[in-house]
Amino acid sequence: MTTQLTTPSPTAEPSRPPRGRLKRLVLGPAEAPPWARPGLWAVLVLAAVLYAWNLSRNGDANAFYAAAVLSGTESWKAFFYGSLDSASFITVDKPPFAFWVMGLSARIFGFNSWSLLLPQAAEGVAAVAVVYVAVRRSVTQWLGERGGYAAALIAALTLTLTPMVVAINRDDNPDTMLTLLLALGAWALLESLRGRLLWLLLSAVAFGLAFNTKMLEGFIPLPALVIVYLIAADGRLLARIGRLAAAGAVLAVITLSWMTIVDLIPKSSRPYVGSSANDTVWNLAVGYNGFGRLSGGGRGFAGAGPTRTAAAAVTGAGAGTGAGAGTGAGTGFGYGAGTGTGSGNGGGFGEAAHRAAGGGGFGGLGGQSGFGRMFASTLGGQISWLIPFAAIALVAALILIGRRPRTDPARAGVLVFGGWFVLEFFVLSFQQGTQHPYYSSAMAPAIAALTGIGVVALYRAWRSSARWSWVLPAAIAITGALAFVLLRRTAGWNAWLPWTIAAATIITVLVLLLGQFARGALSGFFRGRGLLVVAAIAGVFAVFAGPAAYAVTPLSTAIEGNNPLAGPTAGAGFGGFGGGAGGFGGAGGFGAVAGDRGTVRDGGRGAGGSRDGTGYAGGGFGAGRDGEYDRAGTGGSRGTTGGGLATAGGGLGGTASKQLISYLRAHRDGATWLVAVQGSSSAAAIILAAGGAPVMAMGGFTGSDPAPTLAQFEQYVKQGSVHYVLTGGGGGGGGGFGGRGGTGSVDSWVEQNCSAVPASAYDGSTAAGGTGTTGGTATTSGLYYCR
């Protein structure tokens, strides 16, 4: 049974003379409410401030991608492929479209924090504007002129204040571009429903570019949009199918263009496709960045480790220098909130973070899979504030729209945003592979649109029908209760806020219920809108105060690492595994990993973790046997089966020694690569510190890529393309941490055939040439010279 409400048509306003272009730009069209365009400008300015204020605070943000952008400014070949290094040895693990935009900015303005991150902030503001337009144009016929503008404005504000959106828009991950492209694709499809084929083709272009930004993640909302087009587009069914076929052809061309070009080029003439199993983009798309993310069968983070019942009792130890010590603690997967550099207490990895989660390595960065993932400690404060309201709005709007025509734009809009929301929610909640918290930003526009539509639709229903009088109060009550729960998880942070939100929620609900059931007795007061104003102010606070409090934190806290976050854990990421700015070991060790497919056992201790130019010298990882990690050692040497981050080239997101770089530059002797190191993380740190000089990242992002093979490396040495190799240190930005990964034979060959360079030759730091033990086997790590 469906319900369609009828409300008296508003009194027609007298016609107004048309406005000139400047007035129309600033104030909007004459027929629009006077508050509409100024309200939009206010929201866009707020978005610009949240996304762009003091961006230089964030430095290079995600060093892995920043290094690729910098390398692209040094070489057009590296630019095209999205190579990590300017000599194009290996690519990053994503297609390059988002990096092309940042790279062009860096080429024009020079590489720095602003040229790197300002395009990201601009894309975030653009996404807010797109959602505003898409919502307004789809629901105006149903909700009326004022209702359409109000829904659009609320949607834009909701997206602007989504904490994860703020965090990711201040970072250089490609998800900012992905979110904009998904919003553009949805808007263009809604415009195409009016029989405009060009808009449908533009939607296909947007989704094709989304694939070239984050591969299959860019296609998650696509099935819903196709179904909506078949249902709601103008014309006969065969005509609709024909237009979809044309759009499908455009989608295929855009999607496959870069991938096909790269895969057709001989492998000897291009870089290795990072994180692929067979050096093809196709494998990267369907494996590591595709079904591997869903099933947990990918490589690196997403790889499923063997099931074991006990931890391997192997420890790493070695000499290293660091700036402080800390202990890891915690009872669940947590991003530590340590303070200072190299000191403090961090959340680390706690008990049962991935127990039976089905993913090896770091498969559960977004928390344990399941229906409650979006509300759990990792993701709850980042994205979930308005998920219940959006779900209620979706169901209610479809019922309230009722039996409007098949081509009704309002129903189409609700179905597009609702389908997008539902697909993203279930895929991100139940995927077994790598799940970074910032993936959730892709569902933010859909949540925002449904929230804006829902607020206006439920308010109209509250005013018009006693049968619906309880729905809006119930939705606000649930939203306020969720905000209270999320904020109370960090009870020491703004302790007054959850109670204030609770009070505002109670006031709003009581006023709405009172206004409905005692409308006759209080008719005069409601005509004066006294209680409604009270309810509106309290309701806005109840709904938006929680996410807004989280959203403003990145303005005063640097966003670093691979996992930008807002709120009490703002600025965390991989640096936050050990606690805030302290990083690995320095502010709470990495902890131990038992063999239970990624189960985390205890906190471990770190005796270093500084960012003083010697890398993360202490607090290294322990064993790497069978994909496991055990207690962190007190040093950072590599060890025979795994080990710590003891490289002078810097750890995950670390910095590289200036003395080492100066030495390598002075002794480069015409080599193509300044140095070869284990993993993309160490390579990225040196690339950034060396101003874009090419560094060979052996093993790639996961540390397990078979690049280079031993034969290839021997040939590089024979040709004089590489002279120096920095052994030990972090594996990759992913699951290979410290292990030899796919290039273990190269490490062994280097240690046996190349000359060790005394640490005193470049900086005298024991961190660069320390000796340690792993499982009782003495090993060395440091700089080697090969000829």
JSON list of C-alpha atoms in Angstrom, two decimals, residues 534-721:
[
{"chain": "A", "resi": 534, "resn": "VAL", "atom": "CA", "xyz": [12.76, 26.14, 18.82]},
{"chain": "A", "resi": 535, "resn": "ALA", "atom": "CA", "xyz": [12.40, 22.68, 17.29]},
{"chain": "A", "resi": 536, "resn": "ALA", "atom": "CA", "xyz": [14.30, 23.72, 14.16]},
{"chain": "A", "resi": 537, "resn": "ILE", "atom": "CA", "xyz": [17.26, 25.13, 16.09]},
{"chain": "A", "resi": 538, "resn": "ALA", "atom": "CA", "xyz": [17.40, 22.19, 18.47]},
{"chain": "A", "resi": 539, "resn": "GLY", "atom": "CA", "xyz": [16.96, 19.72, 15.63]},
{"chain": "A", "resi": 540, "resn": "VAL", "atom": "CA", "xyz": [19.78, 21.19, 13.56]},
{"chain": "A", "resi": 541, "resn": "PHE", "atom": "CA", "xyz": [22.05, 20.96, 16.58]},
{"chain": "A", "resi": 542, "resn": "ALA", "atom": "CA", "xyz": [21.00, 17.39, 17.34]},
{"chain": "A", "resi": 543, "resn": "VAL", "atom": "CA", "xyz": [21.62, 16.24, 13.78]},
{"chain": "A", "resi": 544, "resn": "PHE", "atom": "CA", "xyz": [24.74, 18.19, 12.82]},
{"chain": "A", "resi": 545, "resn": "ALA", "atom": "CA", "xyz": [26.67, 19.03, 16.00]},
{"chain": "A", "resi": 546, "resn": "GLY", "atom": "CA", "xyz": [28.31, 15.60, 16.28]},
{"chain": "A", "resi": 547, "resn": "PRO", "atom": "CA", "xyz": [29.66, 15.32, 12.73]},
{"chain": "A", "resi": 548, "resn": "ALA", "atom": "CA", "xyz": [30.56, 19.01, 12.75]},
{"chain": "A", "resi": 549, "resn": "ALA", "atom": "CA", "xyz": [32.68, 18.54, 15.88]},
{"chain": "A", "resi": 550, "resn": "TYR", "atom": "CA", "xyz": [34.56, 15.74, 14.15]},
{"chain": "A", "resi": 551, "resn": "ALA", "atom": "CA", "xyz": [34.77, 17.64, 10.87]},
{"chain": "A", "resi": 552, "resn": "VAL", "atom": "CA", "xyz": [36.64, 20.65, 12.26]},
{"chain": "A", "resi": 553, "resn": "THR", "atom": "CA", "xyz": [39.44, 18.66, 13.89]},
{"chain": "A", "resi": 554, "resn": "PRO", "atom": "CA", "xyz": [41.57, 18.24, 10.72]},
{"chain": "A", "resi": 555, "resn": "LEU", "atom": "CA", "xyz": [41.98, 22.02, 10.60]},
{"chain": "A", "resi": 556, "resn": "SER", "atom": "CA", "xyz": [44.17, 21.88, 13.70]},
{"chain": "A", "resi": 557, "resn": "THR", "atom": "CA", "xyz": [45.71, 18.41, 13.27]},
{"chain": "A", "resi": 558, "resn": "ALA", "atom": "CA", "xyz": [47.91, 17.25, 10.43]},
{"chain": "A", "resi": 559, "resn": "ILE", "atom": "CA", "xyz": [46.48, 14.58, 8.15]},
{"chain": "A", "resi": 560, "resn": "GLU", "atom": "CA", "xyz": [49.21, 12.05, 7.54]},
{"chain": "A", "resi": 561, "resn": "GLY", "atom": "CA", "xyz": [49.66, 8.51, 6.36]},
{"chain": "A", "resi": 562, "resn": "ASN", "atom": "CA", "xyz": [47.46, 6.15, 4.44]},
{"chain": "A", "resi": 563, "resn": "ASN", "atom": "CA", "xyz": [44.38, 6.48, 6.61]},
{"chain": "A", "resi": 564, "resn": "PRO", "atom": "CA", "xyz": [43.25, 10.07, 7.18]},
{"chain": "A", "resi": 565, "resn": "LEU", "atom": "CA", "xyz": [40.71, 10.40, 9.96]},
{"chain": "A", "resi": 566, "resn": "ALA", "atom": "CA", "xyz": [38.69, 13.16, 11.58]},
{"chain": "A", "resi": 567, "resn": "GLY", "atom": "CA", "xyz": [37.62, 13.55, 15.17]},
{"chain": "A", "resi": 568, "resn": "PRO", "atom": "CA", "xyz": [39.59, 12.52, 18.27]},
{"chain": "A", "resi": 569, "resn": "THR", "atom": "CA", "xyz": [41.83, 10.37, 16.05]},
{"chain": "A", "resi": 570, "resn": "ALA", "atom": "CA", "xyz": [42.35, 13.08, 13.41]},
{"chain": "A", "resi": 571, "resn": "GLY", "atom": "CA", "xyz": [45.67, 12.84, 11.65]},
{"chain": "A", "resi": 572, "resn": "ALA", "atom": "CA", "xyz": [46.08, 9.16, 12.40]},
{"chain": "A", "resi": 573, "resn": "GLY", "atom": "CA", "xyz": [46.63, 6.60, 9.73]},
{"chain": "A", "resi": 574, "resn": "PHE", "atom": "CA", "xyz": [49.59, 4.31, 9.58]},
{"chain": "A", "resi": 575, "resn": "GLY", "atom": "CA", "xyz": [51.37, 6.72, 11.86]},
{"chain": "A", "resi": 576, "resn": "GLY", "atom": "CA", "xyz": [48.53, 6.08, 14.25]},
{"chain": "A", "resi": 577, "resn": "PHE", "atom": "CA", "xyz": [49.02, 2.34, 14.55]},
{"chain": "A", "resi": 578, "resn": "GLY", "atom": "CA", "xyz": [51.53, 3.07, 17.22]},
{"chain": "A", "resi": 579, "resn": "GLY", "atom": "CA", "xyz": [49.84, 6.20, 18.31]},
{"chain": "A", "resi": 580, "resn": "GLY", "atom": "CA", "xyz": [49.40, 9.58, 16.76]},
{"chain": "A", "resi": 581, "resn": "ALA", "atom": "CA", "xyz": [52.52, 11.33, 15.58]},
{"chain": "A", "resi": 582, "resn": "GLY", "atom": "CA", "xyz": [54.86, 8.90, 17.24]},
{"chain": "A", "resi": 583, "resn": "GLY", "atom": "CA", "xyz": [54.49, 6.37, 14.48]},
{"chain": "A", "resi": 584, "resn": "PHE", "atom": "CA", "xyz": [55.69, 2.79, 14.63]},
{"chain": "A", "resi": 585, "resn": "GLY", "atom": "CA", "xyz": [57.26, 1.94, 17.92]},
{"chain": "A", "resi": 586, "resn": "GLY", "atom": "CA", "xyz": [57.72, 5.53, 19.01]},
{"chain": "A", "resi": 587, "resn": "ALA", "atom": "CA", "xyz": [54.31, 5.96, 20.55]},
{"chain": "A", "resi": 588, "resn": "GLY", "atom": "CA", "xyz": [53.16, 2.49, 21.29]},
{"chain": "A", "resi": 589, "resn": "GLY", "atom": "CA", "xyz": [54.57, -0.46, 19.42]},
{"chain": "A", "resi": 590, "resn": "PHE", "atom": "CA", "xyz": [52.90, -2.19, 16.53]},
{"chain": "A", "resi": 591, "resn": "GLY", "atom": "CA", "xyz": [51.87, -5.14, 18.60]},
{"chain": "A", "resi": 592, "resn": "ALA", "atom": "CA", "xyz": [51.73, -8.83, 17.90]},
{"chain": "A", "resi": 593, "resn": "VAL", "atom": "CA", "xyz": [49.81, -10.83, 15.37]},
{"chain": "A", "resi": 594, "resn": "ALA", "atom": "CA", "xyz": [48.91, -14.38, 16.09]},
{"chain": "A", "resi": 595, "resn": "GLY", "atom": "CA", "xyz": [48.32, -16.86, 13.33]},
{"chain": "A", "resi": 596, "resn": "ASP", "atom": "CA", "xyz": [44.55, -16.76, 13.51]},
{"chain": "A", "resi": 597, "resn": "ARG", "atom": "CA", "xyz": [44.20, -15.20, 10.07]},
{"chain": "A", "resi": 598, "resn": "GLY", "atom": "CA", "xyz": [45.22, -11.81, 11.26]},
{"chain": "A", "resi": 599, "resn": "THR", "atom": "CA", "xyz": [44.28, -11.95, 14.92]},
{"chain": "A", "resi": 600, "resn": "VAL", "atom": "CA", "xyz": [46.10, -9.30, 16.88]},
{"chain": "A", "resi": 601, "resn": "ARG", "atom": "CA", "xyz": [47.35, -10.37, 20.28]},
{"chain": "A", "resi": 602, "resn": "ASP", "atom": "CA", "xyz": [49.06, -7.67, 22.28]},
{"chain": "A", "resi": 603, "resn": "GLY", "atom": "CA", "xyz": [50.63, -4.28, 22.12]},
{"chain": "A", "resi": 604, "resn": "GLY", "atom": "CA", "xyz": [54.36, -4.79, 22.09]},
{"chain": "A", "resi": 605, "resn": "ARG", "atom": "CA", "xyz": [56.95, -2.16, 22.97]},
{"chain": "A", "resi": 606, "resn": "GLY", "atom": "CA", "xyz": [58.96, 0.18, 20.83]},
{"chain": "A", "resi": 607, "resn": "ALA", "atom": "CA", "xyz": [62.19, 1.86, 21.73]},
{"chain": "A", "resi": 608, "resn": "GLY", "atom": "CA", "xyz": [62.33, 4.31, 18.91]},
{"chain": "A", "resi": 609, "resn": "GLY", "atom": "CA", "xyz": [60.15, 5.56, 16.17]},
{"chain": "A", "resi": 610, "resn": "SER", "atom": "CA", "xyz": [61.65, 8.97, 15.64]},
{"chain": "A", "resi": 611, "resn": "ARG", "atom": "CA", "xyz": [61.31, 11.06, 12.52]},
{"chain": "A", "resi": 612, "resn": "ASP", "atom": "CA", "xyz": [64.66, 12.73, 13.03]},
{"chain": "A", "resi": 613, "resn": "GLY", "atom": "CA", "xyz": [66.13, 11.92, 9.66]},
{"chain": "A", "resi": 614, "resn": "THR", "atom": "CA", "xyz": [67.21, 8.38, 10.39]},
{"chain": "A", "resi": 615, "resn": "GLY", "atom": "CA", "xyz": [63.89, 6.77, 9.70]},
{"chain": "A", "resi": 616, "resn": "TYR", "atom": "CA", "xyz": [61.98, 4.68, 12.18]},
{"chain": "A", "resi": 617, "resn": "ALA", "atom": "CA", "xyz": [65.05, 3.34, 13.88]},
{"chain": "A", "resi": 618, "resn": "GLY", "atom": "CA", "xyz": [63.53, 1.47, 16.76]},
{"chain": "A", "resi": 619, "resn": "GLY", "atom": "CA", "xyz": [60.40, -0.37, 17.72]},
{"chain": "A", "resi": 620, "resn": "GLY", "atom": "CA", "xyz": [60.59, -2.63, 14.70]},
{"chain": "A", "resi": 621, "resn": "PHE", "atom": "CA", "xyz": [58.29, -5.48, 13.84]},
{"chain": "A", "resi": 622, "resn": "GLY", "atom": "CA", "xyz": [59.04, -8.96, 14.99]},
{"chain": "A", "resi": 623, "resn": "ALA", "atom": "CA", "xyz": [58.70, -12.11, 12.99]},
{"chain": "A", "resi": 624, "resn": "GLY", "atom": "CA", "xyz": [57.35, -12.31, 9.48]},
{"chain": "A", "resi": 625, "resn": "ARG", "atom": "CA", "xyz": [57.04, -16.07, 9.38]},
{"chain": "A", "resi": 626, "resn": "ASP", "atom": "CA", "xyz": [54.04, -17.34, 7.42]},
{"chain": "A", "resi": 627, "resn": "GLY", "atom": "CA", "xyz": [52.66, -13.85, 7.12]},
{"chain": "A", "resi": 628, "resn": "GLU", "atom": "CA", "xyz": [52.56, -13.34, 10.86]},
{"chain": "A", "resi": 629, "resn": "TYR", "atom": "CA", "xyz": [53.97, -10.61, 13.04]},
{"chain": "A", "resi": 630, "resn": "ASP", "atom": "CA", "xyz": [54.86, -11.23, 16.64]},
{"chain": "A", "resi": 631, "resn": "ARG", "atom": "CA", "xyz": [56.07, -8.96, 19.42]},
{"chain": "A", "resi": 632, "resn": "ALA", "atom": "CA", "xyz": [57.85, -5.87, 18.28]},
{"chain": "A", "resi": 633, "resn": "GLY", "atom": "CA", "xyz": [61.55, -5.79, 19.03]},
{"chain": "A", "resi": 634, "resn": "THR", "atom": "CA", "xyz": [63.49, -3.06, 20.72]},
{"chain": "A", "resi": 635, "resn": "GLY", "atom": "CA", "xyz": [65.44, -2.24, 17.62]},
{"chain": "A", "resi": 636, "resn": "GLY", "atom": "CA", "xyz": [64.71, -2.29, 13.98]},
{"chain": "A", "resi": 637, "resn": "SER", "atom": "CA", "xyz": [66.87, -4.67, 12.04]},
{"chain": "A", "resi": 638, "resn": "ARG", "atom": "CA", "xyz": [65.52, -6.73, 9.20]},
{"chain": "A", "resi": 639, "resn": "GLY", "atom": "CA", "xyz": [65.97, -10.28, 10.40]},
{"chain": "A", "resi": 640, "resn": "THR", "atom": "CA", "xyz": [65.88, -13.38, 8.26]},
{"chain": "A", "resi": 641, "resn": "THR", "atom": "CA", "xyz": [62.14, -14.00, 8.14]},
{"chain": "A", "resi": 642, "resn": "GLY", "atom": "CA", "xyz": [60.77, -10.53, 8.55]},
{"chain": "A", "resi": 643, "resn": "GLY", "atom": "CA", "xyz": [61.73, -7.73, 10.80]},
{"chain": "A", "resi": 644, "resn": "GLY", "atom": "CA", "xyz": [61.70, -4.10, 11.60]},
{"chain": "A", "resi": 645, "resn": "LEU", "atom": "CA", "xyz": [61.81, -0.76, 9.96]},
{"chain": "A", "resi": 646, "resn": "ALA", "atom": "CA", "xyz": [65.44, 0.15, 10.47]},
{"chain": "A", "resi": 647, "resn": "THR", "atom": "CA", "xyz": [66.29, 1.78, 7.21]},
{"chain": "A", "resi": 648, "resn": "ALA", "atom": "CA", "xyz": [67.99, 5.08, 6.90]},
{"chain": "A", "resi": 649, "resn": "GLY", "atom": "CA", "xyz": [65.61, 5.70, 4.06]},
{"chain": "A", "resi": 650, "resn": "GLY", "atom": "CA", "xyz": [62.70, 6.05, 6.36]},
{"chain": "A", "resi": 651, "resn": "GLY", "atom": "CA", "xyz": [59.83, 3.86, 7.33]},
{"chain": "A", "resi": 652, "resn": "LEU", "atom": "CA", "xyz": [56.20, 3.99, 6.41]},
{"chain": "A", "resi": 653, "resn": "GLY", "atom": "CA", "xyz": [55.62, 7.63, 5.77]},
{"chain": "A", "resi": 654, "resn": "GLY", "atom": "CA", "xyz": [58.94, 8.45, 7.37]},
{"chain": "A", "resi": 655, "resn": "THR", "atom": "CA", "xyz": [61.72, 10.73, 6.31]},
{"chain": "A", "resi": 656, "resn": "ALA", "atom": "CA", "xyz": [65.08, 9.94, 4.78]},
{"chain": "A", "resi": 657, "resn": "SER", "atom": "CA", "xyz": [68.51, 10.87, 6.05]},
{"chain": "A", "resi": 658, "resn": "LYS", "atom": "CA", "xyz": [69.85, 14.00, 4.35]},
{"chain": "A", "resi": 659, "resn": "GLN", "atom": "CA", "xyz": [73.40, 12.77, 4.83]},
{"chain": "A", "resi": 660, "resn": "LEU", "atom": "CA", "xyz": [72.56, 9.49, 3.11]},
{"chain": "A", "resi": 661, "resn": "ILE", "atom": "CA", "xyz": [70.95, 11.27, 0.16]},
{"chain": "A", "resi": 662, "resn": "SER", "atom": "CA", "xyz": [73.91, 13.60, -0.18]},
{"chain": "A", "resi": 663, "resn": "TYR", "atom": "CA", "xyz": [76.24, 10.61, -0.22]},
{"chain": "A", "resi": 664, "resn": "LEU", "atom": "CA", "xyz": [74.18, 8.81, -2.85]},
{"chain": "A", "resi": 665, "resn": "ARG", "atom": "CA", "xyz": [74.03, 11.90, -5.06]},
{"chain": "A", "resi": 666, "resn": "ALA", "atom": "CA", "xyz": [77.78, 12.41, -4.82]},
{"chain": "A", "resi": 667, "resn": "HIS", "atom": "CA", "xyz": [78.51, 8.79, -5.71]},
{"chain": "A", "resi": 668, "resn": "ARG", "atom": "CA", "xyz": [75.70, 8.14, -8.20]},
{"chain": "A", "resi": 669, "resn": "ASP", "atom": "CA", "xyz": [78.19, 7.86, -11.08]},
{"chain": "A", "resi": 670, "resn": "GLY", "atom": "CA", "xyz": [75.63, 8.03, -13.89]},
{"chain": "A", "resi": 671, "resn": "ALA", "atom": "CA", "xyz": [73.27, 5.39, -12.49]},
{"chain": "A", "resi": 672, "resn": "THR", "atom": "CA", "xyz": [69.62, 5.61, -13.50]},
{"chain": "A", "resi": 673, "resn": "TRP", "atom": "CA", "xyz": [68.40, 5.03, -9.96]},
{"chain": "A", "resi": 674, "resn": "LEU", "atom": "CA", "xyz": [69.81, 6.83, -6.99]},
{"chain": "A", "resi": 675, "resn": "VAL", "atom": "CA", "xyz": [69.41, 3.71, -4.86]},
{"chain": "A", "resi": 676, "resn": "ALA", "atom": "CA", "xyz": [67.34, 0.53, -4.73]},
{"chain": "A", "resi": 677, "resn": "VAL", "atom": "CA", "xyz": [65.38, -0.13, -1.55]},
{"chain": "A", "resi": 678, "resn": "GLN", "atom": "CA", "xyz": [62.91, -2.67, -0.24]},
{"chain": "A", "resi": 679, "resn": "GLY", "atom": "CA", "xyz": [59.34, -1.52, -0.79]},
{"chain": "A", "resi": 680, "resn": "SER", "atom": "CA", "xyz": [57.54, 1.54, -2.02]},
{"chain": "A", "resi": 681, "resn": "SER", "atom": "CA", "xyz": [57.30, 3.17, 1.37]},
{"chain": "A", "resi": 682, "resn": "SER", "atom": "CA", "xyz": [61.04, 3.56, 1.84]},
{"chain": "A", "resi": 683, "resn": "ALA", "atom": "CA", "xyz": [61.41, 4.51, -1.81]},
{"chain": "A", "resi": 684, "resn": "ALA", "atom": "CA", "xyz": [58.74, 7.22, -1.53]},
{"chain": "A", "resi": 685, "resn": "ALA", "atom": "CA", "xyz": [60.44, 8.76, 1.50]},
{"chain": "A", "resi": 686, "resn": "ILE", "atom": "CA", "xyz": [63.74, 9.05, -0.36]},
{"chain": "A", "resi": 687, "resn": "ILE", "atom": "CA", "xyz": [62.10, 10.30, -3.58]},
{"chain": "A", "resi": 688, "resn": "LEU", "atom": "CA", "xyz": [60.41, 13.12, -1.69]},
{"chain": "A", "resi": 689, "resn": "ALA", "atom": "CA", "xyz": [63.52, 13.99, 0.30]},
{"chain": "A", "resi": 690, "resn": "ALA", "atom": "CA", "xyz": [65.69, 13.88, -2.83]},
{"chain": "A", "resi": 691, "resn": "GLY", "atom": "CA", "xyz": [63.45, 16.19, -4.85]},
{"chain": "A", "resi": 692, "resn": "GLY", "atom": "CA", "xyz": [62.16, 13.55, -7.26]},
{"chain": "A", "resi": 693, "resn": "ALA", "atom": "CA", "xyz": [65.36, 11.59, -7.90]},
{"chain": "A", "resi": 694, "resn": "PRO", "atom": "CA", "xyz": [64.43, 8.08, -9.07]},
{"chain": "A", "resi": 695, "resn": "VAL", "atom": "CA", "xyz": [64.55, 5.33, -6.44]},
{"chain": "A", "resi": 696, "resn": "MET", "atom": "CA", "xyz": [63.93, 1.67, -7.27]},
{"chain": "A", "resi": 697, "resn": "ALA", "atom": "CA", "xyz": [61.18, 0.24, -5.05]},
{"chain": "A", "resi": 698, "resn": "MET", "atom": "CA", "xyz": [61.96, -3.47, -5.03]},
{"chain": "A", "resi": 699, "resn": "GLY", "atom": "CA", "xyz": [58.85, -5.49, -4.26]},
{"chain": "A", "resi": 700, "resn": "GLY", "atom": "CA", "xyz": [56.47, -2.58, -4.82]},
{"chain": "A", "resi": 701, "resn": "PHE", "atom": "CA", "xyz": [53.69, -1.45, -2.50]},
{"chain": "A", "resi": 702, "resn": "THR", "atom": "CA", "xyz": [52.95, -4.82, -0.92]},
{"chain": "A", "resi": 703, "resn": "GLY", "atom": "CA", "xyz": [56.62, -5.79, -0.75]},
{"chain": "A", "resi": 704, "resn": "SER", "atom": "CA", "xyz": [55.79, -8.99, -2.66]},
{"chain": "A", "resi": 705, "resn": "ASP", "atom": "CA", "xyz": [55.82, -7.90, -6.30]},
{"chain": "A", "resi": 706, "resn": "PRO", "atom": "CA", "xyz": [58.34, -10.00, -8.29]},
{"chain": "A", "resi": 707, "resn": "ALA", "atom": "CA", "xyz": [60.10, -6.87, -9.50]},
{"chain": "A", "resi": 708, "resn": "PRO", "atom": "CA", "xyz": [62.91, -6.99, -10.17]},
{"chain": "A", "resi": 709, "resn": "THR", "atom": "CA", "xyz": [63.76, -10.63, -10.69]},
{"chain": "A", "resi": 710, "resn": "LEU", "atom": "CA", "xyz": [67.31, -11.62, -9.82]},
{"chain": "A", "resi": 711, "resn": "ALA", "atom": "CA", "xyz": [68.25, -11.78, -13.51]},
{"chain": "A", "resi": 712, "resn": "GLN", "atom": "CA", "xyz": [66.83, -8.31, -14.11]},
{"chain": "A", "resi": 713, "resn": "PHE", "atom": "CA", "xyz": [68.65, -6.88, -11.13]},
{"chain": "A", "resi": 714, "resn": "GLU", "atom": "CA", "xyz": [71.96, -8.41, -12.17]},
{"chain": "A", "resi": 715, "resn": "GLN", "atom": "CA", "xyz": [71.46, -6.84, -15.59]},
{"chain": "A", "resi": 716, "resn": "TYR", "atom": "CA", "xyz": [70.75, -3.43, -14.03]},
{"chain": "A", "resi": 717, "resn": "VAL", "atom": "CA", "xyz": [74.00, -3.70, -12.06]},
{"chain": "A", "resi": 718, "resn": "LYS", "atom": "CA", "xyz": [75.96, -4.81, -15.12]},
{"chain": "A", "resi": 719, "resn": "GLN", "atom": "CA", "xyz": [74.58, -1.86, -17.13]},
{"chain": "A", "resi": 720, "resn": "GLY", "atom": "CA", "xyz": [75.43, 0.56, -14.35]},
{"chain": "A", "resi": 721, "resn": "SER", "atom": "CA", "xyz": [71.75, 1.51, -13.92]}
]
